[in-house]
């Protein structure tokens, strides 16, 4: 899947990855996809919860080594 913007939140701890993603998504057009990179273990709970609460769509989430990758579509 392709994405429109990427946000590297590596090294940031809860709640910063979600807060930065929310700010970036607000600036994006509906339908665009943000690729969020995180190393925070809590993001496996925080990001899906954020998407559910905000109405944005979590298109994909997976792990690449120590890095967690999320693709979030702005609604």
Coordinates of N, CA and C in Angstrom, one line a residue:
X1 N 0.8 -1.2 0.0 CA 0.0 0.0 0.0 C 0.9 1.2 0.0
X2 N 0.5 2.2 -0.7 CA 1.2 3.5 -0.8 C 0.7 4.5 0.3
X3 N 1.5 5.5 0.6 CA 1.0 6.5 1.5 C 1.4 7.9 1.0
X4 N 0.8 8.9 1.6 CA 1.0 10.2 1.1 C 2.0 11.0 1.9
X5 N 2.0 10.7 3.2 CA 3.0 11.4 4.1 C 3.5 10.4 5.1
X6 N 4.7 10.6 5.7 CA 5.3 9.8 6.6 C 5.6 10.6 7.9
X7 N 5.4 10.0 9.0 CA 5.8 10.6 10.3 C 6.6 9.6 11.1
X8 N 7.9 10.0 11.3 CA 8.8 9.1 12.1 C 8.7 9.5 13.6
X9 N 8.1 8.8 14.4 CA 7.9 9.0 15.8 C 8.8 8.1 16.6
X10 N 9.9 7.6 16.0 CA 10.8 6.7 16.7 C 11.4 7.4 17.9
X11 N 11.5 6.7 19.0 CA 12.1 7.2 20.2 C 11.1 8.0 21.1
X12 N 10.0 8.3 20.6 CA 9.0 9.1 21.4 C 8.1 8.1 22.1
X13 N 7.7 8.5 23.3 CA 6.9 7.6 24.2 C 5.5 8.2 24.3
X14 N 4.5 7.4 24.7 CA 3.1 7.7 24.8 C 3.0 9.0 25.7
X15 N 2.2 9.9 25.2 CA 1.3 9.9 24.1 C 1.8 10.6 22.9
X16 N 3.1 10.9 22.8 CA 3.6 11.7 21.7 C 3.4 11.2 20.3
X17 N 3.6 9.9 20.0 CA 3.3 9.4 18.7 C 1.9 9.7 18.2
X18 N 0.9 9.4 19.1 CA -0.5 9.7 18.7 C -0.8 11.2 18.6
X19 N -0.2 12.0 19.5 CA -0.5 13.4 19.4 C 0.1 14.0 18.1
X20 N 1.3 13.6 17.7 CA 1.9 14.1 16.5 C 1.2 13.5 15.3
X21 N 0.7 12.3 15.3 CA -0.1 11.8 14.2 C -1.4 12.5 14.1
X22 N -2.1 12.9 15.2 CA -3.3 13.6 15.1 C -3.1 15.0 14.5
X23 N -2.0 15.7 14.9 CA -1.7 17.0 14.3 C -1.4 16.9 12.8
X24 N -0.7 15.9 12.4 CA -0.4 15.7 11.0 C -1.6 15.3 10.2
X25 N -2.4 14.5 10.7 CA -3.7 14.0 10.0 C -4.6 15.2 9.8
X26 N -4.7 16.1 10.7 CA -5.6 17.3 10.6 C -5.2 18.1 9.4
X27 N -3.9 18.2 9.1 CA -3.4 19.0 8.0 C -3.5 18.2 6.6
X28 N -3.9 17.0 6.6 CA -4.0 16.2 5.4 C -5.4 16.2 4.9
X29 N -5.5 16.0 3.6 CA -6.9 15.9 3.0 C -7.5 14.6 3.2
X30 N -8.9 14.6 3.3 CA -9.6 13.3 3.5 C -9.2 12.3 2.4
X31 N -9.0 11.1 2.8 CA -8.6 10.0 1.9 C -7.1 9.8 1.8
X32 N -6.3 10.8 2.3 CA -4.9 10.6 2.2 C -4.4 9.6 3.4
X33 N -3.3 9.0 3.2 CA -2.8 8.0 4.1 C -1.5 8.5 4.7
X34 N -1.4 8.4 6.1 CA -0.2 8.7 6.8 C 0.4 7.4 7.3
X35 N 1.7 7.3 7.0 CA 2.5 6.2 7.5 C 3.2 6.6 8.8
X36 N 2.8 6.0 9.9 CA 3.4 6.4 11.2 C 4.4 5.3 11.6
X37 N 5.6 5.7 12.0 CA 6.6 4.8 12.4 C 6.8 5.1 13.9
X38 N 6.8 4.0 14.7 CA 6.9 4.2 16.2 C 7.7 3.0 16.8
X39 N 8.4 3.4 17.8 CA 9.1 2.3 18.6 C 8.5 2.2 20.0
X40 N 7.5 2.9 20.3 CA 6.8 2.9 21.6 C 5.9 1.6 21.7
X41 N 6.2 0.7 22.6 CA 5.4 -0.5 22.7 C 3.9 -0.2 23.0
X42 N 3.6 0.9 23.6 CA 2.3 1.2 24.0 C 1.5 1.6 22.7
X43 N 2.1 1.9 21.6 CA 1.4 2.3 20.4 C 0.5 1.2 19.8
X44 N 0.8 0.0 20.2 CA -0.1 -1.1 19.7 C -1.5 -1.0 20.3
X45 N -1.6 -0.3 21.4 CA -2.9 -0.1 22.0 C -3.4 1.3 21.6
X46 N -2.5 2.3 21.7 CA -2.8 3.7 21.5 C -3.3 4.1 20.1
X47 N -2.6 3.6 19.1 CA -2.9 4.0 17.7 C -4.3 3.4 17.3
X48 N -4.6 2.1 17.5 CA -5.9 1.6 17.2 C -7.0 2.4 17.9
X49 N -6.8 2.7 19.2 CA -7.8 3.4 20.0 C -8.0 4.8 19.5
X50 N -6.9 5.5 19.1 CA -7.0 6.8 18.5 C -7.8 6.8 17.2
X51 N -7.5 5.8 16.4 CA -8.2 5.7 15.1 C -9.7 5.5 15.4
X52 N -10.0 4.6 16.3 CA -11.4 4.3 16.6 C -12.1 5.5 17.1
X53 N -11.5 6.3 18.0 CA -12.1 7.5 18.6 C -12.2 8.6 17.7
X54 N -11.2 8.8 16.8 CA -11.2 9.9 15.9 C -12.0 9.7 14.6
X55 N -12.3 8.4 14.3 CA -13.0 8.1 13.0 C -12.1 7.9 11.9
X56 N -10.8 8.0 12.1 CA -9.8 7.7 11.0 C -9.7 6.2 10.9
X57 N -9.3 5.7 9.7 CA -9.2 4.3 9.5 C -7.8 3.8 9.6
X58 N -7.6 2.8 10.4 CA -6.3 2.1 10.5 C -6.3 1.0 9.4
X59 N -5.6 1.4 8.3 CA -5.6 0.5 7.1 C -4.7 -0.7 7.3
X60 N -3.5 -0.5 8.1 CA -2.6 -1.6 8.3 C -1.7 -1.3 9.5
X61 N -1.3 -2.4 10.1 CA -0.3 -2.2 11.2 C 0.5 -3.5 11.2
X62 N 1.8 -3.3 11.3 CA 2.7 -4.5 11.3 C 4.1 -4.0 12.0
X63 N 4.9 -5.0 12.3 CA 6.1 -4.8 13.0 C 7.3 -5.2 12.0
X64 N 8.3 -4.3 12.0 CA 9.5 -4.6 11.2 C 10.6 -4.5 12.2
X65 N 11.1 -5.7 12.7 CA 12.1 -5.7 13.8 C 11.5 -5.0 15.0
X66 N 12.2 -3.9 15.5 CA 11.8 -3.2 16.7 C 10.8 -2.1 16.4
X67 N 10.6 -1.9 15.1 CA 9.8 -0.7 14.6 C 8.3 -1.2 14.3
X68 N 7.4 -0.4 14.8 CA 6.0 -0.6 14.5 C 5.5 0.4 13.4
X69 N 4.8 -0.1 12.4 CA 4.4 0.7 11.3 C 2.9 0.7 11.2
X70 N 2.3 1.9 11.1 CA 0.8 2.0 11.0 C 0.5 2.8 9.7
X71 N -0.5 2.4 9.0 CA -1.0 3.2 7.9 C -2.4 3.6 8.3
X72 N -2.5 5.0 8.4 CA -3.8 5.6 8.8 C -4.4 6.4 7.7
X73 N -5.6 6.1 7.3 CA -6.3 6.9 6.3 C -7.2 8.0 7.0
X74 N -6.9 9.2 6.6 CA -7.7 10.3 7.1 C -9.1 10.3 6.5
X75 N -10.1 10.4 7.4 CA -11.5 10.4 6.9 C -12.1 11.8 6.9

